[in-house]
Every structure is written in C-alpha cells, then in structure tokens.
Amino acid sequence: TGEYALKLYAKGERDKEAKNICNYMITSEQKGENYAFPRGFQGGLGPKEAFNSLGLRALSHQSGMIETDEEVLEISFEKTNENIELSLSLTGNTIRPEMAKRLIEETVEGNIVTYKVRLPQTGNYGIKVMGNRGRGNENVYDYVVQYKKSHKKKSKPSQNAAPEMPKPPPEPQVQRDPRLTEYIQTMKKAIQEQNETDLELALDDLKNLGLPTVKDEIQYGETELDVMRCRRELNEATELKDMDALKSALQLTKTKNVENRLTEEVVRAKAMLDRLRNIAKLMHAVLGLDQKTIAEIRGYQHPPPAVHHVMMASLLLLGHWEEETEDWKNVQIALGKLGKDSIKRKIQELKVNDIPLDVALGARDLIRDFTLDQVRMVSAGGATFYIWVRGLTEEIEKRNAEIVHTVRPRTSQRRKEKTSLG
C-alpha cells in the first residue's frame, strides 16, 4: 500500500531531450504479498527477433506475461525446422542454478516441443527459451510467470438452513502457522520417496517461515538431504569412472559426516578410485620412460619374442592390428614417431572406455605366455609396457564382467565377422 508518482516522457525526432508529457498519482491499497520482478527480463517479453527466423510457433502462450495458479506450467512450441534445438532456463529469487534443471521436463513429439516447468512456491519467475541452429544459442522467447495459489471461497450457508448452535470458545492455545503441517508432511514424503528436489524445496519453505520451533525438523531434513545428495554423487561418479568426481563425492560424504549411512556406496566408490589411480600410475610409468629406453627397444633388429609380443599388445590397444605389427620393422616405425603421433602421446590421450572389449582380450592373449620376470630379464622398458598392458586389460575385463565370457579375443583387422561366442 502507498502513494506513487508516475511520470511519462516522450521525445520527438527533432527533440534533443525527452519532455514530461503526463503525470499520475497512484494510490495503492493492495493487500497481500508482493514479489520481485525477475532479473534480466526488463528488456521486453514475448518473441524475440530470432523467433520467426528460426521457424518457431508458440502454441500454448503467446503473451510474455503468464499468470497461473497451477504448480506445474506447460509451455509448447512447434518447430518447422528439424535442425533447430530448443532449450529452456528458469530463474527466480528462491531458485539455485543446480535446482532449476531438476524443475524442468522436456518432451518431444514430432515437431512439437513441450516443457513442464514446476514452480516451487508462489512468486515471480523468469523463463528464457533459447534456439540453436548450429551457430550457438539465440534468445527466442522470454516469459515472466506470476504464480499465485488459488484460495477457494467457502460456500455460504443457505438462507433456509437451520441456524447453527453457538460454539463454545476455543481453549487458549499457541497460534500455529497452517502452512507448517503441510511443509512437514511434504518433507517426510520427499524423504520416503527419496526425492531430492522436493525435499530441498520443502526445507526452503520451512526455513522461510522463520519459526524457531521447527529447528529440529529442519536439521533432520538437511541430514536426509545430505544423504540423498552424497548417494547420488557417489553413484554418478562411480558410474562415470571419473577420478575427480569420485574424489569430490567422497570428500563431500566425509564433510557431511554421512559415511556410516552410505557404507556400500563409499566402498564401491573407493574401489573404483583405487582402480583409476592404478591405471593412472601405470600410464605415468610408461610416460616416464626416457627416449634412451624407447630407443633401446626400437634398436632391436631381432627382438626377443617376449619384447615383440609386449609391443604388439601395446600397439594393438592403440589401434595397430596384428598383421601390421607382426613385422618388427613396423613396430620400429611406430616407436620412432614424434609429436602428436608418438606412442607416448597416444598413450596419454587414450581413454579406457574407447578400447573395444574384444581388442583388450586380444592384447591380453598376446602377452599371456610371458611373465613379468621373463620380460624384465631382457628389457626393463618392455617390462613397463607389459605392466601397462596387463593392468589396462584387467580393468576393461572388470568393467565388462557380465559379458566378457561371451566375447572372442580379436587381434586382426581381417576378422570382421561377429565377435560374440555362441
């Protein structure tokens, strides 16, 4: 509520400065909550210049200002160009970037793209729709959404209805915010369903009440949220086999003091981290070989069988087939390359997941008849390559434990028929 002055200015083509043309005094008696206008949307709402040029059509909302009392908002567009990719971002005063992605769901049916946007609580939200035709994202549509929950009016009693008996005055009690029960129930449901987003939103609602009496509930909810978040990050990092992500997830779990709640996930993550560290250690051992050692291996005119097979296995993992490397001269050529084609550079850039299982099994079989001691006796550098091949192939077997027994080892490019066994 209050009084506000509104001044309008206009500037003609020949005017140097805008002139005051009209003034208003606005008296507001509005009651209720006011919400800040989302940042970054002051430049005009609705379709942008790129909207028509990208061949888009707004199906659900043509106006850039949306008022809704629904918790889930659906926005649909039609694409006339299949090569256009759309994306949507959500902003609001209570929304963190990592939360925003989990509040948006995209579905595509033919050339119709629909976004379901969940609005966590009443207020104003900004929605930016971006289009990409292969030259980067372009802003195509801006919306501001005003979300207000509807309040159903209580039905008035009929004039013919019997008058109600007067009720006794209620017993004195502490005033309880009616939203408190709703938020606590939402929090408990989110914990039961292991819904991280709903729990995060419920905790925000509880905190915004500013009631000291819900301190224990908030602490309990935050602990459960920590458990959910750490479990998700541990599982994702283990699945991705990403060393940095594993370190970060394990450190977060330790910092949040929830390791005792995630024993199984922590054990799996630590085991995967140890395996990745071993692979990195083996790779660094090969990369640490000096040029003199590489030259020593390359200098063999008639290499011992152990050395030849180890280098065939090493080069097989790097994409050189057996029919090429069974001739030692071709191995010497590969070892003699420099720069981006050097064997050490290729080993450094090699990704374990890019090595086909059948090729890894082929490399394993190429060195199967030799022990580390046998290789070390004839070549210290060859022994380093031997350890690298063995460690790498063992890791690939572990990653494919469920199907490894069905795959036939492959060392030759000539065998292009199926590599699965019966």
CSV table of C-alpha atoms in Angstrom, one decimal:
chain,number,residue,atom,x,y,z
A,1,THR,CA,0.0,0.0,0.0
A,2,GLY,CA,1.1,3.6,-0.5
A,3,GLU,CA,1.1,6.5,-3.0
A,4,TYR,CA,3.3,6.6,-6.0
A,5,ALA,CA,4.2,9.2,-8.7
A,6,LEU,CA,4.3,8.1,-12.3
A,7,LYS,CA,5.8,10.5,-14.9
A,8,LEU,CA,5.6,9.9,-18.6
A,9,TYR,CA,8.2,11.3,-21.0
A,10,ALA,CA,8.2,11.5,-24.8
A,11,LYS,CA,10.9,12.5,-27.3
A,12,GLY,CA,10.2,13.7,-30.9
A,13,GLU,CA,12.5,13.2,-33.8
A,14,ARG,CA,13.8,16.8,-33.5
A,15,ASP,CA,13.9,16.9,-29.7
A,16,LYS,CA,17.2,16.7,-28.0
A,17,GLU,CA,15.8,15.6,-24.7
A,18,ALA,CA,12.6,13.8,-23.7
A,19,LYS,CA,9.9,16.0,-22.3
A,20,ASN,CA,7.5,15.4,-19.5
A,21,ILE,CA,4.0,15.0,-21.0
A,22,CYS,CA,1.9,13.5,-18.3
A,23,ASN,CA,1.9,12.8,-14.6
A,24,TYR,CA,-0.1,10.5,-12.4
A,25,MET,CA,-0.5,10.0,-8.7
A,26,ILE,CA,-1.2,6.3,-8.0
A,27,THR,CA,-2.7,5.3,-4.7
A,28,SER,CA,-2.4,1.6,-4.0
A,29,GLU,CA,-4.5,-0.3,-1.4
A,30,GLN,CA,-3.3,-3.7,-2.5
A,31,LYS,CA,-3.1,-6.2,0.3
A,32,GLY,CA,-1.1,-9.4,0.2
A,33,GLU,CA,2.4,-10.5,-0.8
A,34,ASN,CA,4.5,-8.6,-3.4
A,35,TYR,CA,7.2,-10.4,-5.3
A,36,ALA,CA,10.3,-9.0,-7.0
A,37,PHE,CA,10.4,-8.9,-10.8
A,38,PRO,CA,12.9,-11.5,-12.1
A,39,ARG,CA,16.3,-10.1,-13.1
A,40,GLY,CA,17.2,-10.0,-16.8
A,41,PHE,CA,13.7,-9.6,-18.1
A,42,GLN,CA,13.4,-5.8,-18.2
A,43,GLY,CA,14.1,-5.6,-22.0
A,44,GLY,CA,10.6,-6.7,-23.1
A,45,LEU,CA,8.8,-10.0,-23.0
A,46,GLY,CA,7.4,-12.3,-25.7
A,47,PRO,CA,9.0,-13.3,-29.0
A,48,LYS,CA,12.5,-12.1,-29.9
A,49,GLU,CA,13.9,-11.3,-33.3
A,50,ALA,CA,15.2,-14.8,-33.8
A,51,PHE,CA,11.9,-16.4,-33.1
A,52,ASN,CA,10.4,-16.1,-36.6
A,53,SER,CA,13.7,-16.6,-38.5
A,54,LEU,CA,14.1,-20.0,-36.7
A,55,GLY,CA,10.6,-21.0,-37.9
A,56,LEU,CA,9.0,-21.4,-34.5
A,57,ARG,CA,5.4,-21.0,-33.3
A,58,ALA,CA,4.2,-20.6,-29.8
A,59,LEU,CA,1.3,-23.0,-29.2
A,60,SER,CA,0.4,-22.5,-25.5
A,61,HIS,CA,1.3,-19.0,-24.5
A,62,GLN,CA,1.6,-16.1,-27.0
A,63,SER,CA,1.8,-13.4,-24.3
A,64,GLY,CA,5.1,-13.0,-22.5
A,65,MET,CA,3.3,-12.5,-19.2
A,66,ILE,CA,1.8,-15.6,-17.7
A,67,GLU,CA,-0.4,-15.7,-14.6
A,68,THR,CA,-1.2,-19.1,-13.1
A,69,ASP,CA,-2.4,-20.8,-10.0
A,70,GLU,CA,-1.1,-24.2,-11.2
A,71,GLU,CA,2.1,-25.7,-9.6
A,72,VAL,CA,3.1,-27.2,-13.0
A,73,LEU,CA,3.2,-24.9,-16.1
A,74,GLU,CA,3.2,-26.4,-19.6
A,75,ILE,CA,4.7,-24.4,-22.5
A,76,SER,CA,4.6,-25.7,-26.0
A,77,PHE,CA,6.3,-24.7,-29.3
A,78,GLU,CA,6.1,-26.0,-32.8
A,79,LYS,CA,9.2,-26.3,-34.9
A,80,THR,CA,9.1,-26.1,-38.7
A,81,ASN,CA,12.8,-26.7,-39.0
A,82,GLU,CA,14.0,-30.1,-37.7
A,83,ASN,CA,17.6,-28.8,-37.3
A,84,ILE,CA,16.6,-26.3,-34.6
A,85,GLU,CA,17.3,-27.3,-31.0
A,86,LEU,CA,15.4,-25.7,-28.2
A,87,SER,CA,16.3,-25.3,-24.5
A,88,LEU,CA,14.6,-23.6,-21.6
A,89,SER,CA,16.0,-22.0,-18.4
A,90,LEU,CA,14.2,-21.0,-15.2
A,91,THR,CA,15.2,-18.3,-12.8
A,92,GLY,CA,13.7,-17.0,-9.6
A,93,ASN,CA,14.7,-15.4,-6.3
A,94,THR,CA,14.5,-18.8,-4.5
A,95,ILE,CA,15.9,-21.0,-7.2
A,96,ARG,CA,19.5,-22.0,-7.3
A,97,PRO,CA,21.0,-23.0,-10.7
A,98,GLU,CA,21.5,-26.6,-9.8
A,99,MET,CA,17.9,-26.8,-8.6
A,100,ALA,CA,16.5,-25.2,-11.8
A,101,LYS,CA,17.4,-28.0,-14.1
A,102,ARG,CA,15.5,-30.5,-12.0
A,103,LEU,CA,12.4,-28.4,-12.2
A,104,ILE,CA,12.2,-28.6,-16.0
A,105,GLU,CA,11.0,-31.6,-18.0
A,106,GLU,CA,11.1,-31.7,-21.8
A,107,THR,CA,9.1,-33.9,-24.1
A,108,VAL,CA,9.3,-34.0,-27.9
A,109,GLU,CA,6.5,-35.5,-30.1
A,110,GLY,CA,7.3,-35.0,-33.8
A,111,ASN,CA,7.8,-31.3,-34.3
A,112,ILE,CA,6.1,-30.3,-31.0
A,113,VAL,CA,8.3,-29.5,-28.0
A,114,THR,CA,6.6,-29.2,-24.6
A,115,TYR,CA,8.2,-28.1,-21.4
A,116,LYS,CA,6.7,-28.9,-18.0
A,117,VAL,CA,8.0,-26.3,-15.5
A,118,ARG,CA,7.4,-26.9,-11.8
A,119,LEU,CA,7.1,-23.7,-9.8
A,120,PRO,CA,8.3,-24.4,-6.3
A,121,GLN,CA,6.4,-21.7,-4.4
A,122,THR,CA,4.4,-18.6,-5.1
A,123,GLY,CA,6.2,-15.7,-6.7
A,124,ASN,CA,7.5,-14.3,-10.0
A,125,TYR,CA,9.7,-16.4,-12.3
A,126,GLY,CA,11.6,-15.7,-15.4
A,127,ILE,CA,11.7,-18.2,-18.3
A,128,LYS,CA,14.1,-17.9,-21.3
A,129,VAL,CA,13.7,-20.1,-24.3
A,130,MET,CA,16.8,-20.5,-26.5
A,131,GLY,CA,17.1,-21.8,-30.0
A,132,ASN,CA,20.2,-23.2,-31.7
A,133,ARG,CA,20.6,-23.7,-35.4
A,134,GLY,CA,24.3,-24.7,-35.2
A,135,ARG,CA,25.7,-21.3,-34.5
A,136,GLY,CA,25.2,-21.1,-30.8
A,137,ASN,CA,22.2,-20.3,-28.6
A,138,GLU,CA,19.9,-17.4,-29.6
A,139,ASN,CA,17.2,-16.0,-27.3
A,140,VAL,CA,13.8,-16.6,-29.0
A,141,TYR,CA,11.2,-16.1,-26.2
A,142,ASP,CA,11.0,-14.5,-22.8
A,143,TYR,CA,8.3,-15.1,-20.2
A,144,VAL,CA,7.6,-13.8,-16.8
A,145,VAL,CA,5.4,-16.1,-14.8
A,146,GLN,CA,3.3,-14.9,-11.8
A,147,TYR,CA,2.4,-17.9,-9.7
A,148,LYS,CA,-0.3,-17.4,-7.1
A,149,LYS,CA,-2.0,-20.3,-5.4
A,150,SER,CA,-5.8,-20.1,-5.6
A,151,HIS,CA,-7.8,-19.8,-2.5
A,152,LYS,CA,-11.2,-21.4,-2.8
A,153,LYS,CA,-14.0,-19.4,-1.2
A,154,LYS,CA,-16.1,-21.1,1.4
A,155,SER,CA,-19.7,-21.7,0.4
A,156,LYS,CA,-22.2,-19.5,2.2
A,157,PRO,CA,-24.9,-21.3,4.2
A,158,SER,CA,-28.4,-21.4,2.6
A,159,GLN,CA,-30.9,-18.9,3.9
A,160,ASN,CA,-33.3,-21.8,4.6
A,161,ALA,CA,-30.7,-23.7,6.6
A,162,ALA,CA,-31.2,-24.1,10.3
A,163,PRO,CA,-29.2,-21.6,12.4
A,164,GLU,CA,-26.1,-23.1,13.9
A,165,MET,CA,-25.8,-23.6,17.6
A,166,PRO,CA,-23.3,-21.2,19.1
A,167,LYS,CA,-19.9,-23.0,19.6
A,168,PRO,CA,-18.0,-22.8,22.8
A,169,PRO,CA,-15.0,-20.5,22.7
A,170,PRO,CA,-11.8,-22.4,21.8
A,171,GLU,CA,-9.4,-23.2,24.5
A,172,PRO,CA,-6.4,-20.9,24.6
A,173,GLN,CA,-3.5,-22.3,22.6
A,174,VAL,CA,-0.4,-21.2,20.8
A,175,GLN,CA,-1.1,-19.9,17.3
A,176,ARG,CA,0.2,-22.4,14.7
A,177,ASP,CA,1.0,-21.4,11.2
A,178,PRO,CA,-1.3,-23.5,9.0
A,179,ARG,CA,1.5,-24.0,6.4
A,180,LEU,CA,3.7,-25.7,9.0
A,181,THR,CA,1.9,-29.1,8.9
A,182,GLU,CA,1.8,-29.0,5.1
A,183,TYR,CA,5.5,-28.4,4.7
A,184,ILE,CA,6.5,-31.0,7.3
A,185,GLN,CA,4.3,-33.6,5.6
A,186,THR,CA,5.8,-32.7,2.2
A,187,MET,CA,9.3,-33.1,3.7
A,188,LYS,CA,8.5,-36.5,5.1
A,189,LYS,CA,7.0,-37.7,1.9
A,190,ALA,CA,10.1,-36.5,-0.1
A,191,ILE,CA,12.3,-38.4,2.3
A,192,GLN,CA,10.2,-41.5,2.0
A,193,GLU,CA,10.3,-41.3,-1.8
A,194,GLN,CA,13.9,-40.3,-1.9
A,195,ASN,CA,13.0,-37.2,-3.9
A,196,GLU,CA,15.9,-34.8,-3.6
A,197,THR,CA,14.3,-31.8,-5.3
A,198,ASP,CA,11.0,-32.0,-3.3
A,199,LEU,CA,13.0,-32.3,-0.1
A,200,GLU,CA,15.1,-29.2,-1.0
A,201,LEU,CA,12.0,-27.2,-1.7
A,202,ALA,CA,10.2,-28.3,1.4
A,203,LEU,CA,13.2,-27.3,3.5
A,204,ASP,CA,13.3,-23.9,1.8
A,205,ASP,CA,9.6,-23.4,2.7
A,206,LEU,CA,10.2,-24.4,6.3
A,207,LYS,CA,13.2,-22.0,6.7
A,208,ASN,CA,11.2,-19.2,5.2
A,209,LEU,CA,8.6,-19.5,8.0
A,210,GLY,CA,11.2,-18.3,10.4
A,211,LEU,CA,9.9,-20.3,13.3
A,212,PRO,CA,12.4,-21.4,15.9
A,213,THR,CA,10.2,-24.3,16.9
A,214,VAL,CA,11.0,-26.2,13.6
A,215,LYS,CA,14.7,-26.2,14.2
A,216,ASP,CA,14.8,-30.0,14.8
A,217,GLU,CA,12.7,-30.8,11.8
A,218,ILE,CA,14.9,-28.6,9.6
A,219,GLN,CA,18.1,-30.3,10.9
A,220,TYR,CA,16.6,-33.7,10.3
A,221,GLY,CA,15.6,-32.8,6.8
A,222,GLU,CA,19.0,-31.3,6.0
A,223,THR,CA,20.7,-34.5,7.2
A,224,GLU,CA,18.5,-36.6,4.9
A,225,LEU,CA,19.1,-34.2,2.0
A,226,ASP,CA,22.9,-34.6,2.6
A,227,VAL,CA,22.5,-38.4,2.5
A,228,MET,CA,20.5,-38.2,-0.8
A,229,ARG,CA,22.9,-35.8,-2.4
A,230,CYS,CA,26.0,-37.8,-1.4
A,231,ARG,CA,24.5,-41.1,-2.5
A,232,ARG,CA,23.6,-39.6,-5.9
A,233,GLU,CA,27.1,-38.0,-6.4
A,234,LEU,CA,28.9,-41.2,-5.3
A,235,ASN,CA,26.8,-43.4,-7.7
A,236,GLU,CA,27.2,-41.0,-10.6
A,237,ALA,CA,30.9,-40.7,-10.1
A,238,THR,CA,31.3,-44.4,-9.8
A,239,GLU,CA,29.2,-45.0,-13.0
A,240,LEU,CA,31.2,-42.3,-14.9
A,241,LYS,CA,34.5,-43.7,-13.6
A,242,ASP,CA,35.7,-40.1,-13.2
A,243,MET,CA,38.6,-39.7,-10.8
A,244,ASP,CA,38.0,-36.1,-9.9
A,245,ALA,CA,34.3,-36.6,-9.5
A,246,LEU,CA,35.0,-39.6,-7.2
A,247,LYS,CA,37.4,-37.6,-5.0
A,248,SER,CA,34.8,-34.8,-4.8
A,249,ALA,CA,31.9,-37.1,-3.9
A,250,LEU,CA,34.0,-39.0,-1.2
A,251,GLN,CA,35.2,-35.7,0.3
A,252,LEU,CA,31.6,-34.3,0.4
A,253,THR,CA,30.4,-37.5,2.1
A,254,LYS,CA,33.1,-37.2,4.7
A,255,THR,CA,32.5,-33.5,5.2
A,256,LYS,CA,28.8,-34.1,5.7
A,257,ASN,CA,29.6,-36.9,8.1
A,258,VAL,CA,27.2,-39.4,6.4
A,259,GLU,CA,29.7,-42.2,5.6
A,260,ASN,CA,28.1,-44.5,8.1
A,261,ARG,CA,24.8,-44.1,6.1
A,262,LEU,CA,26.4,-44.9,2.8
A,263,THR,CA,28.7,-47.7,3.5
A,264,GLU,CA,28.0,-49.7,0.3
A,265,GLU,CA,28.3,-46.6,-1.9
A,266,VAL,CA,31.5,-45.5,-0.3
A,267,VAL,CA,33.1,-48.9,-0.6
A,268,ARG,CA,32.2,-49.0,-4.3
A,269,ALA,CA,33.5,-45.5,-4.9
A,270,LYS,CA,36.8,-46.1,-3.1
A,271,ALA,CA,37.3,-49.3,-5.0
A,272,MET,CA,36.7,-47.6,-8.4
A,273,LEU,CA,39.0,-44.7,-7.3
A,274,ASP,CA,41.8,-47.2,-6.5
A,275,ARG,CA,41.4,-48.8,-9.9
A,276,LEU,CA,41.6,-45.5,-11.7
A,277,ARG,CA,44.6,-44.5,-9.7
A,278,ASN,CA,46.3,-47.7,-10.6
A,279,ILE,CA,45.6,-47.1,-14.3
A,280,ALA,CA,47.0,-43.6,-14.0
A,281,LYS,CA,50.1,-44.9,-12.2
A,282,LEU,CA,50.7,-47.4,-15.0
A,283,MET,CA,50.3,-44.7,-17.6
A,284,HIS,CA,52.7,-42.3,-15.9
A,285,ALA,CA,55.2,-45.1,-15.7
A,286,VAL,CA,55.1,-45.5,-19.4
A,287,LEU,CA,55.2,-41.7,-20.0
A,288,GLY,CA,58.2,-41.6,-17.6
A,289,LEU,CA,60.3,-43.8,-19.9
A,290,ASP,CA,63.1,-41.7,-21.3
A,291,GLN,CA,63.9,-41.6,-25.0
A,292,LYS,CA,67.0,-43.7,-24.4
A,293,THR,CA,64.8,-46.6,-23.1
A,294,ILE,CA,62.4,-46.3,-26.1
A,295,ALA,CA,65.4,-46.2,-28.4
A,296,GLU,CA,66.8,-49.4,-26.7
A,297,ILE,CA,63.5,-51.3,-27.5
A,298,ARG,CA,63.4,-49.8,-31.0
A,299,GLY,CA,67.1,-50.8,-31.6
A,300,TYR,CA,66.5,-54.5,-31.6
A,301,GLN,CA,67.0,-56.0,-35.0
A,302,HIS,CA,65.7,-59.3,-33.9
A,303,PRO,CA,63.8,-58.7,-30.6
A,304,PRO,CA,63.2,-61.5,-28.1
A,305,PRO,CA,59.7,-62.9,-28.5
A,306,ALA,CA,58.6,-61.5,-25.1
A,307,VAL,CA,59.5,-58.0,-26.2
A,308,HIS,CA,57.9,-58.3,-29.6
A,309,HIS,CA,54.6,-59.7,-28.2
A,310,VAL,CA,54.5,-57.0,-25.5
A,311,MET,CA,54.9,-54.2,-28.1
A,312,MET,CA,52.4,-55.9,-30.4
A,313,ALA,CA,49.9,-55.9,-27.5
A,314,SER,CA,50.7,-52.2,-26.6
A,315,LEU,CA,50.2,-51.1,-30.2
A,316,LEU,CA,47.0,-53.2,-30.6
A,317,LEU,CA,45.5,-51.1,-27.7
A,318,LEU,CA,46.4,-48.0,-29.7
A,319,GLY,CA,44.8,-49.2,-32.9
A,320,HIS,CA,47.6,-51.1,-34.7
A,321,TRP,CA,46.4,-54.6,-35.8
A,322,GLU,CA,48.5,-57.8,-35.6
A,323,GLU,CA,49.0,-58.0,-39.4
A,324,GLU,CA,50.9,-54.7,-39.2
A,325,THR,CA,52.9,-55.2,-36.0
A,326,GLU,CA,54.0,-58.9,-36.6
A,327,ASP,CA,56.6,-57.3,-38.8
A,328,TRP,CA,59.1,-55.8,-36.3
A,329,LYS,CA,60.0,-53.0,-38.8
A,330,ASN,CA,56.5,-51.6,-38.4
A,331,VAL,CA,56.9,-51.6,-34.6
A,332,GLN,CA,60.2,-49.7,-35.0
A,333,ILE,CA,58.4,-47.2,-37.2
A,334,ALA,CA,55.7,-46.6,-34.6
A,335,LEU,CA,58.2,-46.2,-31.8
A,336,GLY,CA,60.2,-43.7,-33.9
A,337,LYS,CA,57.3,-41.3,-34.5
A,338,LEU,CA,57.4,-37.9,-32.7
A,339,GLY,CA,55.0,-35.2,-31.7
A,340,LYS,CA,51.3,-36.0,-31.8
A,341,ASP,CA,51.9,-39.3,-33.5
A,342,SER,CA,54.4,-40.5,-30.8
A,343,ILE,CA,53.5,-43.6,-28.8
A,344,LYS,CA,53.7,-41.8,-25.5
A,345,ARG,CA,51.3,-39.1,-26.8
A,346,LYS,CA,48.8,-41.7,-27.9
A,347,ILE,CA,49.0,-43.5,-24.6
A,348,GLN,CA,48.4,-40.2,-22.8
A,349,GLU,CA,45.3,-39.4,-24.9
A,350,LEU,CA,43.9,-43.0,-24.8
A,351,LYS,CA,40.6,-43.4,-23.0
A,352,VAL,CA,39.9,-46.8,-21.4
A,353,ASN,CA,36.2,-46.7,-22.4
A,354,ASP,CA,37.2,-46.3,-26.1
A,355,ILE,CA,39.0,-49.6,-26.2
A,356,PRO,CA,36.8,-52.4,-27.6
A,357,LEU,CA,36.5,-55.4,-25.3
A,358,ASP,CA,37.5,-57.9,-28.0
A,359,VAL,CA,40.6,-55.9,-28.7
A,360,ALA,CA,41.5,-55.7,-25.0
A,361,LEU,CA,41.1,-59.5,-24.8
A,362,GLY,CA,43.4,-59.9,-27.8
A,363,ALA,CA,46.1,-57.8,-26.2
A,364,ARG,CA,45.8,-59.9,-23.1
A,365,ASP,CA,46.3,-63.1,-25.1
A,366,LEU,CA,49.3,-61.7,-26.9
A,367,ILE,CA,51.3,-61.5,-23.6
A,368,ARG,CA,49.6,-64.5,-21.9
A,369,ASP,CA,52.6,-66.8,-22.4
A,370,PHE,CA,55.1,-64.5,-20.7
A,371,THR,CA,55.6,-63.5,-17.1
A,372,LEU,CA,56.8,-60.1,-15.9
A,373,ASP,CA,60.1,-61.6,-14.8
A,374,GLN,CA,60.7,-63.0,-18.3
A,375,VAL,CA,60.2,-59.7,-19.9
A,376,ARG,CA,62.2,-57.8,-17.3
A,377,MET,CA,65.2,-60.0,-17.8
A,378,VAL,CA,65.5,-59.0,-21.5
A,379,SER,CA,64.2,-55.4,-21.3
A,380,ALA,CA,63.4,-53.0,-18.5
A,381,GLY,CA,61.4,-50.8,-20.8
A,382,GLY,CA,59.5,-53.7,-22.2
A,383,ALA,CA,58.5,-54.7,-18.6
A,384,THR,CA,57.0,-51.2,-18.1
A,385,PHE,CA,54.8,-51.7,-21.2
A,386,TYR,CA,54.0,-55.2,-20.1
A,387,ILE,CA,52.6,-53.9,-16.7
A,388,TRP,CA,50.6,-51.2,-18.5
A,389,VAL,CA,49.0,-53.7,-20.9
A,390,ARG,CA,48.2,-56.2,-18.2
A,391,GLY,CA,46.7,-53.5,-15.9
A,392,LEU,CA,44.7,-51.9,-18.7
A,393,THR,CA,43.2,-55.2,-20.0
A,394,GLU,CA,42.3,-56.4,-16.4
A,395,GLU,CA,40.5,-53.1,-15.8
A,396,ILE,CA,38.5,-53.5,-19.1
A,397,GLU,CA,37.6,-57.1,-18.1
A,398,LYS,CA,36.3,-55.9,-14.8
A,399,ARG,CA,34.2,-53.2,-16.5
A,400,ASN,CA,32.6,-55.8,-18.7
A,401,ALA,CA,32.4,-58.7,-16.3
A,402,GLU,CA,28.9,-59.6,-17.3
A,403,ILE,CA,29.7,-60.2,-20.9
A,404,VAL,CA,33.4,-60.9,-21.0
A,405,HIS,CA,32.9,-64.7,-21.2
A,406,THR,CA,30.8,-64.3,-24.4
A,407,VAL,CA,33.3,-62.2,-26.4
A,408,ARG,CA,36.1,-63.7,-28.6
A,409,PRO,CA,39.5,-62.0,-28.4
A,410,ARG,CA,40.5,-60.1,-31.5
A,411,THR,CA,43.9,-59.1,-32.8
A,412,SER,CA,43.4,-59.0,-36.5
A,413,GLN,CA,41.6,-56.5,-38.7
A,414,ARG,CA,40.8,-59.3,-41.2
A,415,ARG,CA,38.3,-60.9,-38.8
A,416,LYS,CA,35.3,-58.6,-39.2
A,417,GLU,CA,32.6,-61.2,-38.5
A,418,LYS,CA,30.8,-61.1,-35.2
A,419,THR,CA,33.0,-61.4,-32.2
A,420,SER,CA,30.4,-62.9,-29.8
A,421,LEU,CA,30.6,-66.6,-28.9
A,422,GLY,CA,27.5,-68.8,-29.3
